CSV table of C-alpha atoms in Angstrom, one decimal:
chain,number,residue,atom,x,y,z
A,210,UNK,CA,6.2,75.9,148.1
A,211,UNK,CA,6.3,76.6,152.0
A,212,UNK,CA,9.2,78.7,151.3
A,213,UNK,CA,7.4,80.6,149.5
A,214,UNK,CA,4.7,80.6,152.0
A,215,UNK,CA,7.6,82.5,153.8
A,216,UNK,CA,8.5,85.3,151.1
A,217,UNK,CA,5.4,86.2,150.8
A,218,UNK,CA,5.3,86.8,154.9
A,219,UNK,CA,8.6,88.9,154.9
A,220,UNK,CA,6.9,90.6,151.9
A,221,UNK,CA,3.3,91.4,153.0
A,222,UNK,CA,5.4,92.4,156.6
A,223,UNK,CA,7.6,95.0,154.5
A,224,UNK,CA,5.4,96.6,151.9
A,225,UNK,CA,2.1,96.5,154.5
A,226,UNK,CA,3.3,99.9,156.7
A,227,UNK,CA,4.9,101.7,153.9
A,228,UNK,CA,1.4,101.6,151.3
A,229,UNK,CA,-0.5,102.0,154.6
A,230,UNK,CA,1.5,105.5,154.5
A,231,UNK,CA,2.0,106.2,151.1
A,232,UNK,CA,-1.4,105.2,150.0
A,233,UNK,CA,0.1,105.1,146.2
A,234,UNK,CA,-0.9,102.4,144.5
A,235,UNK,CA,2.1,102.2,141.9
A,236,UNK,CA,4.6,101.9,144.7
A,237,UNK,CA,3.2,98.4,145.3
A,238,UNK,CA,6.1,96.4,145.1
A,239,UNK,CA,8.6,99.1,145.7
A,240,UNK,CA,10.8,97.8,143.1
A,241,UNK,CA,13.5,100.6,142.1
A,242,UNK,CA,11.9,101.1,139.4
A,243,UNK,CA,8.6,102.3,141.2
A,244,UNK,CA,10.0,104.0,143.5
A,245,UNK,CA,11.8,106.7,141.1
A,246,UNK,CA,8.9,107.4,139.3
A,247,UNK,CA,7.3,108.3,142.6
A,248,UNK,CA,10.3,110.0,143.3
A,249,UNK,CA,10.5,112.1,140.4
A,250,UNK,CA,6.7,113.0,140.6
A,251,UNK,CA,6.6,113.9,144.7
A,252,UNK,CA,10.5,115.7,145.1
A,253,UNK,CA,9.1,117.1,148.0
A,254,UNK,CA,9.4,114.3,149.5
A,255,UNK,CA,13.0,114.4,149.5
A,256,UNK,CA,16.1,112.5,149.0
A,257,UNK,CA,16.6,110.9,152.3
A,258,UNK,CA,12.8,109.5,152.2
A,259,UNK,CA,14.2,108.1,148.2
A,260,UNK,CA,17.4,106.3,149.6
A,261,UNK,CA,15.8,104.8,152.4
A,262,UNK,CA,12.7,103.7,150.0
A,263,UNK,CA,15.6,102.3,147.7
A,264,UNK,CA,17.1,100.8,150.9
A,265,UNK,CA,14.1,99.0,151.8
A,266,UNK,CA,13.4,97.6,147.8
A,267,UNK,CA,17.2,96.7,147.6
A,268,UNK,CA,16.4,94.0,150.7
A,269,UNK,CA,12.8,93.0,150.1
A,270,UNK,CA,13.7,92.7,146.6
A,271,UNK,CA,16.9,90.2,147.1
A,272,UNK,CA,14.8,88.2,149.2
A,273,UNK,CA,12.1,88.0,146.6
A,274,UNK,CA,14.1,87.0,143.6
A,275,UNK,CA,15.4,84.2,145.3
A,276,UNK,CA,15.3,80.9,144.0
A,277,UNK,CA,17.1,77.3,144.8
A,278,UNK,CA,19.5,77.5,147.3
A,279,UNK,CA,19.2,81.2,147.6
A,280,UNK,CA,17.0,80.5,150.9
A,281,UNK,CA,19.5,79.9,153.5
A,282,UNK,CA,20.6,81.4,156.8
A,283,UNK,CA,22.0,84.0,154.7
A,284,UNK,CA,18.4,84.6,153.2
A,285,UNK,CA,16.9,84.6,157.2
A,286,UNK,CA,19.9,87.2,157.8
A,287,UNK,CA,19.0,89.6,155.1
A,288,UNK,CA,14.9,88.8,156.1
A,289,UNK,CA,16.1,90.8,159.5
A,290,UNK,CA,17.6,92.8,157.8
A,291,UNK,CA,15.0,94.0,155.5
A,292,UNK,CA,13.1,94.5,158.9
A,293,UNK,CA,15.2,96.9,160.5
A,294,UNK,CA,15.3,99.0,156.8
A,295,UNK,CA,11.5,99.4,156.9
A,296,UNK,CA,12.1,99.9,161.0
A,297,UNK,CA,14.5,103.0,160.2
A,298,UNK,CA,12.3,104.3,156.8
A,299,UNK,CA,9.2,104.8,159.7
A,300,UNK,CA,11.6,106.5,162.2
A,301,UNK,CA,12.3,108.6,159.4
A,302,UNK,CA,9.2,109.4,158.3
A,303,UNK,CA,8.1,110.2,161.8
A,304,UNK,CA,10.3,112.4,162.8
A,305,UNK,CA,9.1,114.8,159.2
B,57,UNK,CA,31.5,74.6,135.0
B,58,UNK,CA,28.3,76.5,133.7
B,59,UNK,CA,25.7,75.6,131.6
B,60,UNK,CA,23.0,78.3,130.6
B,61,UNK,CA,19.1,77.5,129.4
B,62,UNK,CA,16.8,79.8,128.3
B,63,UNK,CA,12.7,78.8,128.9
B,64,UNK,CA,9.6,80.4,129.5
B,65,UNK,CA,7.6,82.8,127.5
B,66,UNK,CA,10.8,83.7,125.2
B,67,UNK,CA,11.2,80.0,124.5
B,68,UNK,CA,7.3,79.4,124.1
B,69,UNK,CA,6.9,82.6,122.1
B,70,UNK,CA,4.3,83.6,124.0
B,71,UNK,CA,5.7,86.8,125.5
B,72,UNK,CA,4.0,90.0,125.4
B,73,UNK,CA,5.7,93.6,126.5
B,74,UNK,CA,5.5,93.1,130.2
B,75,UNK,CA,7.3,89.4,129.3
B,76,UNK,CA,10.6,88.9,131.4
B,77,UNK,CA,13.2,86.5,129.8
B,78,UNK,CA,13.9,84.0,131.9
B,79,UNK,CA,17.5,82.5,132.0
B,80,UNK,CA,18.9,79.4,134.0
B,81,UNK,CA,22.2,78.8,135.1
B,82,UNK,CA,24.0,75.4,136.3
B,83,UNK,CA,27.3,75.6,137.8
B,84,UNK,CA,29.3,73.3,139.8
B,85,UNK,CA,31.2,74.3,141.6
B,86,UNK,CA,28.2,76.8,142.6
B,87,UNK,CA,28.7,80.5,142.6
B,88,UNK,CA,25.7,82.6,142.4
B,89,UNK,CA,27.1,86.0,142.4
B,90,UNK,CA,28.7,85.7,139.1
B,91,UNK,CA,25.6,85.9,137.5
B,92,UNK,CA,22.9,89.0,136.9
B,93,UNK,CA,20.2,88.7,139.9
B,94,UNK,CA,17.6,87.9,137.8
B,95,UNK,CA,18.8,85.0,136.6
B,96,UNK,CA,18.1,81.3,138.4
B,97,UNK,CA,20.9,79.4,139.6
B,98,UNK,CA,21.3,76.7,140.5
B,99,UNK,CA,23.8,73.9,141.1
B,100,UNK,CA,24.4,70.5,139.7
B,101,UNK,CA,23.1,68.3,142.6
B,102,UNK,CA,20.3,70.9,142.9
B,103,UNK,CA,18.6,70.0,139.7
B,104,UNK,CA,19.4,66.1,139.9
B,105,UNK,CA,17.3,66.6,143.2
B,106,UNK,CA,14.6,68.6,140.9
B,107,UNK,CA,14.8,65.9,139.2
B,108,UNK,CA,14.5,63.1,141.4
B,109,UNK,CA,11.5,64.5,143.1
B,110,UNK,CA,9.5,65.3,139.9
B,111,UNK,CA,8.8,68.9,140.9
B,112,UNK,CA,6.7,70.7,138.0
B,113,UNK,CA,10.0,73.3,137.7
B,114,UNK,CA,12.2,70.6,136.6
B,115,UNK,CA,9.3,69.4,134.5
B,116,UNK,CA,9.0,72.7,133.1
B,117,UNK,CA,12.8,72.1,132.3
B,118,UNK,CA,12.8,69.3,131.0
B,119,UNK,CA,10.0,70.2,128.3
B,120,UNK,CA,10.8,73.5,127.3
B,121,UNK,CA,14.8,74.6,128.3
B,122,UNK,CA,16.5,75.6,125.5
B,123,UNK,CA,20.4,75.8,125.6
B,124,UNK,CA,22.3,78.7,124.9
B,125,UNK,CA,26.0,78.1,126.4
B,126,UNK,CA,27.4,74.7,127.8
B,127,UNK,CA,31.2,75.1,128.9
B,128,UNK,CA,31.6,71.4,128.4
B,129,UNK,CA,30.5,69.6,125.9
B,130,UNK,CA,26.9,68.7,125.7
B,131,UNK,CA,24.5,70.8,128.1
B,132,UNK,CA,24.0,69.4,131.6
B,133,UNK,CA,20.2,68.8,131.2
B,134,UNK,CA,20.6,66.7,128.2
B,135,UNK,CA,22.9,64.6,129.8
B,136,UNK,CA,20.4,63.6,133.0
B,137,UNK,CA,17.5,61.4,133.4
B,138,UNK,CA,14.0,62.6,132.5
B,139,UNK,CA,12.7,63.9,135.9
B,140,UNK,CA,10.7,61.5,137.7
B,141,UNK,CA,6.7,61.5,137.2
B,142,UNK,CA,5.0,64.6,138.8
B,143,UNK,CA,3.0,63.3,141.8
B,144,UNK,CA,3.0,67.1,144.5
B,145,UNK,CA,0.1,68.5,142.2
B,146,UNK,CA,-3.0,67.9,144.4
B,147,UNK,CA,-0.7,69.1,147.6
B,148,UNK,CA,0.6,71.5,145.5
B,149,UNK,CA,-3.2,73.1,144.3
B,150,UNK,CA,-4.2,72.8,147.7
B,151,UNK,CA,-1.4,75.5,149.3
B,152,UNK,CA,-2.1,77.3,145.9
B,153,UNK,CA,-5.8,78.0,147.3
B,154,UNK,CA,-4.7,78.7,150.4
B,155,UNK,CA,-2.5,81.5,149.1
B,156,UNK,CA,-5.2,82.6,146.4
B,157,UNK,CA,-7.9,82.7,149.6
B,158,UNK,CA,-4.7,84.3,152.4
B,159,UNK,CA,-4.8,87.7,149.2
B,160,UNK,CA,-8.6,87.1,149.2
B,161,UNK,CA,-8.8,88.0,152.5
B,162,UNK,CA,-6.4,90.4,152.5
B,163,UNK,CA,-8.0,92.4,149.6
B,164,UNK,CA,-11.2,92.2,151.7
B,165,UNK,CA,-9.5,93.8,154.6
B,166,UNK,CA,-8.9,96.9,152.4
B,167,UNK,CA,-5.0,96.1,152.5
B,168,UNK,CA,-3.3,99.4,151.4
B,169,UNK,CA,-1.4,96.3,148.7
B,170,UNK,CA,-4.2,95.7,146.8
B,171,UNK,CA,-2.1,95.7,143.8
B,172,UNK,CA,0.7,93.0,145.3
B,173,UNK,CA,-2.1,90.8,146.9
B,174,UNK,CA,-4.0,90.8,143.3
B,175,UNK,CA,-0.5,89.3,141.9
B,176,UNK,CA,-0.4,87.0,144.6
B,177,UNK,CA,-4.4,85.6,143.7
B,178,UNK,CA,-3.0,85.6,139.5
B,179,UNK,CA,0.4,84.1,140.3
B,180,UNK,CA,-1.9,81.1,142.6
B,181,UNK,CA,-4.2,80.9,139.7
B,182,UNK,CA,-2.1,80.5,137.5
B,183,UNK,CA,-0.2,77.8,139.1
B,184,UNK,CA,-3.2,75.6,140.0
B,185,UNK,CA,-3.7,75.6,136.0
B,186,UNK,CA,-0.4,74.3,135.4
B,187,UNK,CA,0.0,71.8,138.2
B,188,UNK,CA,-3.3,70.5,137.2
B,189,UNK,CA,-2.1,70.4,133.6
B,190,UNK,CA,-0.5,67.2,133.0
B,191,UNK,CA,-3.6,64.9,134.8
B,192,UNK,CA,-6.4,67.0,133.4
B,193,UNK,CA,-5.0,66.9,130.0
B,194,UNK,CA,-2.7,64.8,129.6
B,195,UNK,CA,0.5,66.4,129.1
B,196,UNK,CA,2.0,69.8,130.8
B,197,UNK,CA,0.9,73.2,130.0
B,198,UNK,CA,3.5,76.4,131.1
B,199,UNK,CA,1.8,78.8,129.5
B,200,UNK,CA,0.5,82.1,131.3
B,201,UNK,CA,-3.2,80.8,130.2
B,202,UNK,CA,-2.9,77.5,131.0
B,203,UNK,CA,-5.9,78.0,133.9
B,204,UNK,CA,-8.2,78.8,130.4
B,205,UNK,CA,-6.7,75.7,128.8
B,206,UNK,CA,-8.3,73.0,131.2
B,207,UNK,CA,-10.2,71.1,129.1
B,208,UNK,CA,-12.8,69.4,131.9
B,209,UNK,CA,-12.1,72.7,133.8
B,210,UNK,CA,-11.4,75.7,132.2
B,211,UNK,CA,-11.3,78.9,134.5
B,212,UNK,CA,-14.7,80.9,134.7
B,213,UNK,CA,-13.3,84.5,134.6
B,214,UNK,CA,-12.7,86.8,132.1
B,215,UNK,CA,-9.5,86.9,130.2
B,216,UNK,CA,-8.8,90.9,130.3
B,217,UNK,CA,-9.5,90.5,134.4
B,218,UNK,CA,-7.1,87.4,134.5
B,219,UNK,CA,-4.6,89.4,132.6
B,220,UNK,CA,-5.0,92.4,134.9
B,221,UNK,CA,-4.2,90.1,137.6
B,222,UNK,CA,-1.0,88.8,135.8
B,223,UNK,CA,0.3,92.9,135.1
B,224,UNK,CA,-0.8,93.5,139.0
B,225,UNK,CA,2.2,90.7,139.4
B,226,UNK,CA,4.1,91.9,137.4
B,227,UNK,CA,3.6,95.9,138.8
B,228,UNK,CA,4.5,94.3,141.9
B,229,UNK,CA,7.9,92.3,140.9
B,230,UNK,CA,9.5,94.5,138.3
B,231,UNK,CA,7.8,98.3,139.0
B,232,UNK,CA,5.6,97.9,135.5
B,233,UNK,CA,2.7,100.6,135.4
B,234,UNK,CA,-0.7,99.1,135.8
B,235,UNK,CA,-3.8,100.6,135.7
B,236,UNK,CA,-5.5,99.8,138.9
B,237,UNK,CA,-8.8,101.2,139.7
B,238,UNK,CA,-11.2,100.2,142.9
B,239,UNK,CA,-14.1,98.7,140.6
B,240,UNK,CA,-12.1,96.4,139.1
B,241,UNK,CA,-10.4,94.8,142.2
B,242,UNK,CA,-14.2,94.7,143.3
B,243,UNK,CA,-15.7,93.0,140.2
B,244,UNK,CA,-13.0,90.7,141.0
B,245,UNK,CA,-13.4,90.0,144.5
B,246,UNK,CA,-17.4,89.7,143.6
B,247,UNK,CA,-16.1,86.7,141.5
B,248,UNK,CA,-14.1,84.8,143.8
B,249,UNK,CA,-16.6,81.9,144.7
B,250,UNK,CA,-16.5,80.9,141.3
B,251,UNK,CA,-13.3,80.9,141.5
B,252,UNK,CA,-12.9,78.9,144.5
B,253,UNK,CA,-15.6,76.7,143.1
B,254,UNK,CA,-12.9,76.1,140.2
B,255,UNK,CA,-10.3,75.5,142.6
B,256,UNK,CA,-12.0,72.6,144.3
B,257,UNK,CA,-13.7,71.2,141.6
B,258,UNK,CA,-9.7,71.1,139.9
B,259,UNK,CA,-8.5,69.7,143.1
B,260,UNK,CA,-10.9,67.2,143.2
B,261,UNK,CA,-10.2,66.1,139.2
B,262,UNK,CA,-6.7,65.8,140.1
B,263,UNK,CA,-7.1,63.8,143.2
B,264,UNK,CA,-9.5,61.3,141.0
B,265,UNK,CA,-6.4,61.8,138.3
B,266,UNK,CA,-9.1,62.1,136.2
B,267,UNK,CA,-9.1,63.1,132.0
């Protein structure tokens, strides 16, 4: 249960900035899913913004759907990981 | 070796069209990449540690896996001791709360994810009902309701707002459309003593292990 305690950190840590910017509620969880249909209604927003949004779900997501032995130091690697994504989707995002 | 179970709502048959299927998967030697990422895995000594602790998961097992594929013969499951008795419920209600009050708070602070911090209060809602389960009722409820099916302490919210918590976890975990709107999240926040009020008077019943 604390390690889930933990996911939900790295979670609220990733998602927090990016809804804080996108203010769209169906984005929530940026699962890949979400993030097309955003995608596919705001094209302005263009592809790099997409890939690094995808980026982003692609590591929050594996952290998430973790279970058993999944949490490991590979699971704290990828956590870092899913850090620098978001990091690099705000560069991004500041420089448009 | 692998040994695959199916359990949860398409083994209860209470799934709905936001239901998942949920699919477990023993191996030894352990390998998770060979299966679909969705899927649990886990690995022999894993579950026998489940087991031996008594957690409500391998409880859940236990109860309601059904097998689908055993490359030996005989599934693994089958062949293992009943898990021991489930005794982490009142520590695990009490984290539950925690999390449920951590979203609360959240949610109160205007978080721009309202709609992942209102899946967080349902999923912690919904987990206090089923840890409590067994000692309030006597036996183990999994079901998605099983916070409405305490019989000394049923939840004191509405269904349809419960169940907009549940799709708001399920927006959140697997991009399903929800439809969120401001008044809602407020009627619910407006309700949250009486939920908390549920919370410890559950937490309470359970650390009295009373019927």
């Amino acid at each position: 249960m604390k390690k889930f305690l933990n996911k939900l950190d790295i979670e609220r840590k990733a998602l927090k900035p990016i809804n804080s910017l996108f203010r769209e509620p169906q984005l929530c969880g940026l699962t890949a899913k979400a993030i097309e249909q955003w995608h596919s209604q705001h094209p302005e927003c263009g592809i790099e913004i997409y890939k690094r949004l995808l980026a982003v779900s692609n590591s929050v997501g594996s952290l998430s759907d973790r279970s058993g032995e999944r949490f490991d130091e590979q699971y704290m690697l990828d956590s870092e990981r899913s850090e620098e994504e978001v990091r690099q989707l705000l560069k991004l995002l500041a420089s448009q | 070796m692998a040994d695959i179970y199916a359990f949860g709502s398409v083994v209860s048959g209470e799934f709905d069209e936001g239901s998942d299927t949920d699919i477990l998967a023993i191996e030894s030697p352990f390998d998770e990449n060979r299966y679909p990422s969705d899927w649990s895995v886990y690995s022999r000594d894993r579950i026998k540690e489940l087991y031996s602790r008594g957690t409500l998961f391998a409880w859940h097992l236990h109860l309601e896996a059904v097998p689908i594929f055993s490359s030996a013969s005989g599934g693994f499951l089958e062949s293992i001791d009943p898990p021991a008795p489930y005794s982490e419920a009142k520590q695990e209600i009490q984290l539950l709360l925690t999390i449920a009050k951590t979203a609360l708070a959240e949610l109160a602070s205007d978080t721009p994810s309202s709609i992942y911090e209102l899946g967080i209060l349902g999923v912690a809602i919904r987990d206090i009902g089923m840890a409590a389960s067994h000692i309030l009722n006597g036996n183990f409820c999994f079901s998605k309701f099983a916070p409405f099916l305490l019989r000394s302490a049923a939840l004191p919210m509405n269904r349809d707002d419960y169940f907009f918590l549940i799709k708001c976890r399920r927006a959140t975990t697997r991009g399903y459309h929800v439809n969120y709107d401001d008044e809602r999240c407020r009627k619910i926040m407006e309700t949250s003593p009486s939920i908390f009020e549920w919370g410890d008077k559950v937490l309470t019943q359970v650390g009295k292990g009373e019927r």
